[in-house]
mmCIF file of C-alpha atoms in Angstrom:
data_model
loop_
_atom_site.group_PDB
_atom_site.id
_atom_site.type_symbol
_atom_site.label_atom_id
_atom_site.label_comp_id
_atom_site.label_asym_id
_atom_site.label_seq_id
_atom_site.Cartn_x
_atom_site.Cartn_y
_atom_site.Cartn_z
ATOM 1 C CA ASP A 1 110.358 77.354 91.958
ATOM 2 C CA ALA A 2 106.591 76.988 92.122
ATOM 3 C CA GLY A 3 104.919 77.132 88.499
ATOM 4 C CA ILE A 4 104.559 80.834 88.480
ATOM 5 C CA THR A 5 105.645 83.023 85.532
ATOM 6 C CA GLN A 6 105.112 86.811 84.843
ATOM 7 C CA SER A 7 105.260 88.472 81.599
ATOM 8 C CA PRO A 8 106.757 90.775 80.421
ATOM 9 C CA ARG A 9 109.636 90.728 82.705
ATOM 10 C CA HIS A 10 110.772 94.220 81.879
ATOM 11 C CA LYS A 11 108.706 97.062 80.272
ATOM 12 C CA VAL A 12 109.225 100.697 79.595
ATOM 13 C CA THR A 13 106.273 102.764 78.626
ATOM 14 C CA GLU A 14 105.049 106.328 78.433
ATOM 15 C CA THR A 15 102.872 108.323 80.729
ATOM 16 C CA GLY A 16 99.140 107.966 79.845
ATOM 17 C CA THR A 17 99.543 104.636 78.123
ATOM 18 C CA PRO A 18 97.616 101.519 79.180
ATOM 19 C CA VAL A 19 99.665 98.484 80.476
ATOM 20 C CA THR A 20 98.775 94.898 81.216
ATOM 21 C CA LEU A 21 100.957 92.482 83.278
ATOM 22 C CA ARG A 22 100.217 88.914 83.137
ATOM 23 C CA CYS A 23 100.788 86.186 85.952
ATOM 24 C CA HIS A 24 100.434 82.587 84.996
ATOM 25 C CA GLN A 25 100.405 79.715 87.328
ATOM 26 C CA THR A 26 100.576 75.895 86.912
ATOM 27 C CA GLU A 27 99.801 75.059 90.409
ATOM 28 C CA ASN A 28 95.972 75.254 90.429
ATOM 29 C CA HIS A 29 96.166 77.445 93.656
ATOM 30 C CA ARG A 30 92.950 79.216 94.533
ATOM 31 C CA TYR A 31 94.504 82.520 95.610
ATOM 32 C CA MET A 32 96.494 85.090 93.686
ATOM 33 C CA TYR A 33 97.947 88.356 94.692
ATOM 34 C CA TRP A 34 99.671 91.331 92.949
ATOM 35 C CA TYR A 35 102.082 93.291 94.877
ATOM 36 C CA ARG A 36 104.414 96.340 94.213
ATOM 37 C CA GLN A 37 107.944 96.603 95.628
ATOM 38 C CA ASP A 38 109.269 100.014 96.216
ATOM 39 C CA PRO A 39 112.422 101.132 98.363
ATOM 40 C CA GLY A 40 111.378 102.059 101.809
ATOM 41 C CA HIS A 41 107.979 100.530 101.570
ATOM 42 C CA GLY A 42 108.600 96.740 101.164
ATOM 43 C CA LEU A 43 105.910 94.984 99.279
ATOM 44 C CA ARG A 44 102.435 96.432 99.172
ATOM 45 C CA LEU A 45 99.271 94.566 98.136
ATOM 46 C CA ILE A 46 97.486 95.928 95.010
ATOM 47 C CA HIS A 47 94.704 93.503 94.410
ATOM 48 C CA TYR A 48 94.100 89.899 95.084
ATOM 49 C CA SER A 49 91.863 87.141 93.846
ATOM 50 C CA TYR A 50 90.177 84.277 95.866
ATOM 51 C CA GLY A 51 88.810 82.493 92.765
ATOM 52 C CA VAL A 52 87.760 82.911 89.262
ATOM 53 C CA LYS A 53 86.074 86.279 88.730
ATOM 54 C CA ASP A 54 86.354 86.857 92.509
ATOM 55 C CA THR A 55 88.758 89.718 93.108
ATOM 56 C CA ASP A 56 89.069 92.492 95.938
ATOM 57 C CA LYS A 57 91.301 95.598 96.484
ATOM 58 C CA GLY A 58 94.561 95.770 98.497
ATOM 59 C CA GLU A 59 96.050 98.761 100.098
ATOM 60 C CA VAL A 60 97.296 100.488 97.009
ATOM 61 C CA SER A 61 94.655 99.773 94.460
ATOM 62 C CA ASP A 62 94.028 103.288 93.080
ATOM 63 C CA GLY A 63 94.970 103.329 89.228
ATOM 64 C CA TYR A 64 95.035 99.529 88.980
ATOM 65 C CA SER A 65 92.482 96.985 87.854
ATOM 66 C CA VAL A 66 92.568 93.111 87.808
ATOM 67 C CA SER A 67 90.886 90.288 86.058
ATOM 68 C CA ARG A 68 90.842 86.577 86.660
ATOM 69 C CA SER A 69 88.857 84.608 84.072
ATOM 70 C CA LYS A 70 90.844 81.351 84.423
ATOM 71 C CA THR A 71 92.221 79.776 87.500
ATOM 72 C CA GLU A 72 95.768 80.007 86.024
ATOM 73 C CA ASP A 73 95.859 83.641 84.851
ATOM 74 C CA PHE A 74 95.644 86.786 86.828
ATOM 75 C CA LEU A 75 95.982 90.162 84.943
ATOM 76 C CA LEU A 76 97.023 93.501 86.211
ATOM 77 C CA THR A 77 96.124 96.532 84.293
ATOM 78 C CA LEU A 78 97.248 100.163 84.563
ATOM 79 C CA GLU A 79 94.532 101.949 82.629
ATOM 80 C CA SER A 80 96.653 105.022 82.199
ATOM 81 C CA ALA A 81 100.146 104.670 83.485
ATOM 82 C CA THR A 82 101.760 107.425 85.497
ATOM 83 C CA SER A 83 105.492 107.995 86.798
ATOM 84 C CA SER A 84 104.407 106.955 90.327
ATOM 85 C CA GLN A 85 103.575 103.448 88.925
ATOM 86 C CA THR A 86 107.301 102.870 88.128
ATOM 87 C CA SER A 87 107.965 99.853 90.392
ATOM 88 C CA VAL A 88 108.743 96.118 90.457
ATOM 89 C CA TYR A 89 105.491 94.089 90.450
ATOM 90 C CA PHE A 90 105.292 90.693 91.999
ATOM 91 C CA CYS A 91 102.555 88.046 91.571
ATOM 92 C CA ALA A 92 102.028 85.536 94.343
ATOM 93 C CA ILE A 93 99.997 82.498 94.680
ATOM 94 C CA SER A 94 98.732 80.468 97.709
ATOM 95 C CA ASP A 95 96.374 77.714 98.511
ATOM 96 C CA LYS A 96 94.300 77.171 101.621
ATOM 97 C CA ALA A 97 96.383 75.264 104.378
ATOM 98 C CA GLY A 98 94.791 72.952 106.883
ATOM 99 C CA GLY A 99 92.434 74.494 109.450
ATOM 100 C CA ASP A 100 92.879 78.264 110.134
ATOM 101 C CA VAL A 101 96.530 78.225 109.329
ATOM 102 C CA ALA A 102 97.602 80.965 106.887
ATOM 103 C CA ALA A 103 99.215 79.374 103.772
ATOM 104 C CA GLU A 104 102.609 80.092 102.314
ATOM 105 C CA GLN A 105 102.584 82.432 99.315
ATOM 106 C CA PHE A 106 104.857 81.560 96.364
ATOM 107 C CA PHE A 107 106.103 84.416 94.387
ATOM 108 C CA GLY A 108 106.838 85.014 90.699
ATOM 109 C CA PRO A 109 110.085 86.484 89.368
ATOM 110 C CA GLY A 110 108.973 90.006 89.079
ATOM 111 C CA THR A 111 108.066 92.523 86.257
ATOM 112 C CA ARG A 112 110.192 95.815 86.312
ATOM 113 C CA LEU A 113 108.009 98.529 84.881
ATOM 114 C CA THR A 114 109.235 101.885 84.069
ATOM 115 C CA VAL A 115 106.811 104.779 83.233
ATOM 116 C CA LEU A 116 108.551 107.660 81.619
ATOM 117 C CA ALA B 1 95.359 99.379 111.828
ATOM 118 C CA GLN B 2 97.749 96.413 110.927
ATOM 119 C CA ARG B 3 101.358 97.327 110.570
ATOM 120 C CA VAL B 4 104.764 95.683 110.415
ATOM 121 C CA THR B 5 107.805 97.748 111.244
ATOM 122 C CA GLN B 6 111.428 96.832 110.328
ATOM 123 C CA PRO B 7 113.412 99.777 111.988
ATOM 124 C CA GLU B 8 116.732 98.978 110.132
ATOM 125 C CA LYS B 9 117.135 99.413 106.276
ATOM 126 C CA LEU B 10 120.591 98.066 106.442
ATOM 127 C CA LEU B 11 122.422 95.806 108.737
ATOM 128 C CA SER B 12 125.987 95.038 108.266
ATOM 129 C CA VAL B 13 127.993 92.389 110.196
ATOM 130 C CA PHE B 14 131.056 90.478 109.781
ATOM 131 C CA LYS B 15 131.117 86.719 109.121
ATOM 132 C CA GLY B 16 130.638 84.725 112.241
ATOM 133 C CA ALA B 17 128.994 87.484 114.185
ATOM 134 C CA PRO B 18 125.487 87.161 115.653
ATOM 135 C CA VAL B 19 122.674 88.701 113.706
ATOM 136 C CA GLU B 20 119.371 90.002 114.825
ATOM 137 C CA LEU B 21 116.969 91.566 112.378
ATOM 138 C CA LYS B 22 114.100 93.213 114.225
ATOM 139 C CA CYS B 23 110.394 93.231 113.453
ATOM 140 C CA ASN B 24 107.619 94.797 115.450
ATOM 141 C CA TYR B 25 104.006 94.481 114.553
ATOM 142 C CA SER B 26 100.609 95.999 115.577
ATOM 143 C CA TYR B 27 97.459 93.961 115.343
ATOM 144 C CA SER B 28 94.456 93.463 117.564
ATOM 145 C CA GLY B 29 93.959 89.787 116.799
ATOM 146 C CA SER B 30 96.141 86.695 116.826
ATOM 147 C CA PRO B 31 98.515 87.288 113.981
ATOM 148 C CA GLU B 32 100.561 84.789 112.104
ATOM 149 C CA LEU B 33 104.144 85.947 111.458
ATOM 150 C CA PHE B 34 106.477 85.092 108.751
ATOM 151 C CA TRP B 35 109.994 86.002 107.523
ATOM 152 C CA TYR B 36 110.523 86.161 103.768
ATOM 153 C CA VAL B 37 113.925 86.405 102.129
ATOM 154 C CA GLN B 38 115.084 87.597 98.767
ATOM 155 C CA TYR B 39 118.553 86.452 97.653
ATOM 156 C CA SER B 40 120.176 88.447 94.921
ATOM 157 C CA ARG B 41 118.537 87.501 91.614
ATOM 158 C CA GLN B 42 116.221 84.961 93.134
ATOM 159 C CA ARG B 43 112.582 85.138 94.036
ATOM 160 C CA LEU B 44 111.215 86.110 97.260
ATOM 161 C CA GLN B 45 110.709 82.890 99.413
ATOM 162 C CA LEU B 46 109.526 81.856 102.825
ATOM 163 C CA LEU B 47 112.302 81.452 105.266
ATOM 164 C CA LEU B 48 110.278 80.606 108.378
ATOM 165 C CA ARG B 49 107.013 81.103 110.147
ATOM 166 C CA HIS B 50 106.320 81.380 113.865
ATOM 167 C CA ILE B 51 103.827 78.325 114.036
ATOM 168 C CA SER B 52 106.383 76.011 112.828
ATOM 169 C CA ARG B 53 108.920 76.737 115.641
ATOM 170 C CA GLU B 54 111.660 75.486 113.586
ATOM 171 C CA SER B 55 115.162 76.686 112.566
ATOM 172 C CA ILE B 56 115.884 77.191 108.967
ATOM 173 C CA LYS B 57 119.358 77.863 107.707
ATOM 174 C CA GLY B 58 120.278 78.515 111.232
ATOM 175 C CA PHE B 59 117.859 81.239 111.785
ATOM 176 C CA THR B 60 115.096 81.296 114.447
ATOM 177 C CA ALA B 61 112.405 83.726 115.386
ATOM 178 C CA ASP B 62 110.224 83.739 118.437
ATOM 179 C CA LEU B 63 106.860 85.420 118.648
ATOM 180 C CA ASN B 64 106.773 87.782 121.719
ATOM 181 C CA LYS B 65 103.108 88.850 122.112
ATOM 182 C CA GLY B 66 103.897 91.029 125.053
ATOM 183 C CA GLU B 67 106.360 93.052 123.171
ATOM 184 C CA THR B 68 104.574 92.491 119.710
ATOM 185 C CA SER B 69 107.795 91.443 118.112
ATOM 186 C CA PHE B 70 109.150 88.644 115.845
ATOM 187 C CA HIS B 71 112.974 89.239 115.738
ATOM 188 C CA LEU B 72 114.954 87.073 113.432
ATOM 189 C CA LYS B 73 118.194 85.727 114.904
ATOM 190 C CA LYS B 74 121.159 83.707 113.905
ATOM 191 C CA PRO B 75 124.211 83.258 116.260
ATOM 192 C CA PHE B 76 126.936 83.063 113.563
ATOM 193 C CA ALA B 77 126.268 84.923 110.243
ATOM 194 C CA GLN B 78 127.524 83.357 106.878
ATOM 195 C CA GLU B 79 128.267 85.419 103.774
ATOM 196 C CA GLU B 80 125.548 83.538 101.911
ATOM 197 C CA ASP B 81 122.964 85.035 104.420
ATOM 198 C CA SER B 82 123.445 88.316 102.643
ATOM 199 C CA ALA B 83 119.876 89.205 101.231
ATOM 200 C CA MET B 84 116.898 91.222 101.748
ATOM 201 C CA TYR B 85 114.655 90.200 104.713
ATOM 202 C CA TYR B 86 111.069 90.972 104.888
ATOM 203 C CA CYS B 87 108.920 90.357 108.119
ATOM 204 C CA ALA B 88 105.182 89.792 107.230
ATOM 205 C CA LEU B 89 101.965 89.428 109.056
ATOM 206 C CA SER B 90 98.881 87.548 107.919
ATOM 207 C CA ARG B 91 95.404 88.419 109.229
ATOM 208 C CA ALA B 92 93.237 85.769 110.643
ATOM 209 C CA ASP B 93 90.722 85.988 107.952
ATOM 210 C CA SER B 94 89.915 83.987 104.837
ATOM 211 C CA SER B 95 91.919 85.982 102.364
ATOM 212 C CA TYR B 96 95.362 85.019 103.519
ATOM 213 C CA LYS B 97 96.488 88.368 102.720
ATOM 214 C CA LEU B 98 100.128 89.382 104.008
ATOM 215 C CA ILE B 99 101.240 92.856 105.343
ATOM 216 C CA PHE B 100 104.836 93.279 104.858
ATOM 217 C CA GLY B 101 107.452 95.496 106.644
ATOM 218 C CA SER B 102 109.747 97.658 104.487
ATOM 219 C CA GLY B 103 112.476 95.068 104.705
ATOM 220 C CA THR B 104 116.019 94.973 106.143
ATOM 221 C CA ARG B 105 119.090 94.463 103.990
ATOM 222 C CA LEU B 106 121.578 92.209 105.620
ATOM 223 C CA LEU B 107 125.142 92.420 104.443
ATOM 224 C CA VAL B 108 127.590 89.842 105.854
ATOM 225 C CA ARG B 109 131.251 90.829 105.280
ATOM 226 C CA PRO B 110 134.145 88.352 105.070
#
């Protein structure tokens, strides 16, 4: 497995509380991504980063914010968790491949979040 | 809008039977297509990509631009192929973002 860890691996929280998930990589890859995985929807991109302090929104970014102050860490924050944010969250990393070829993404083990 | 469609949520076959997991996409440019696989209690990982034109674990996938499809095929399924399979599309921009389909669970029965 590529050097990607996620913490915590499991979390149960209550509606309205803030939650921060951490993704840590040791591969020095430039790009980092946060996805959520839900039955019937596959993986959907929440936010991504293309460098330190450079982030952008994905297709389901409402209710989420991110920060990347170091190459190796990408934090996902739910400012006020809701039950609809109960999901499995995956972090992924990639680096630029040669030419215009898209690079393979390497995935972390996932974080299962339950919002009661 | 870019979209990836996997019409089957579950595909159940017997060991030794041929397998075809369907994937259709909509994209106005020249896409890059991938198949990712998630085995039980393992991380999501790349299975194959169309530009490689290679066979991985006996699986192949051909990009058909006319039908906008990228179906995954294997002539003889094995029990260890049981997993969740996701088709994904990468846009031709600098973000390397992936758009995933909803996934197909393949169950290979003995």
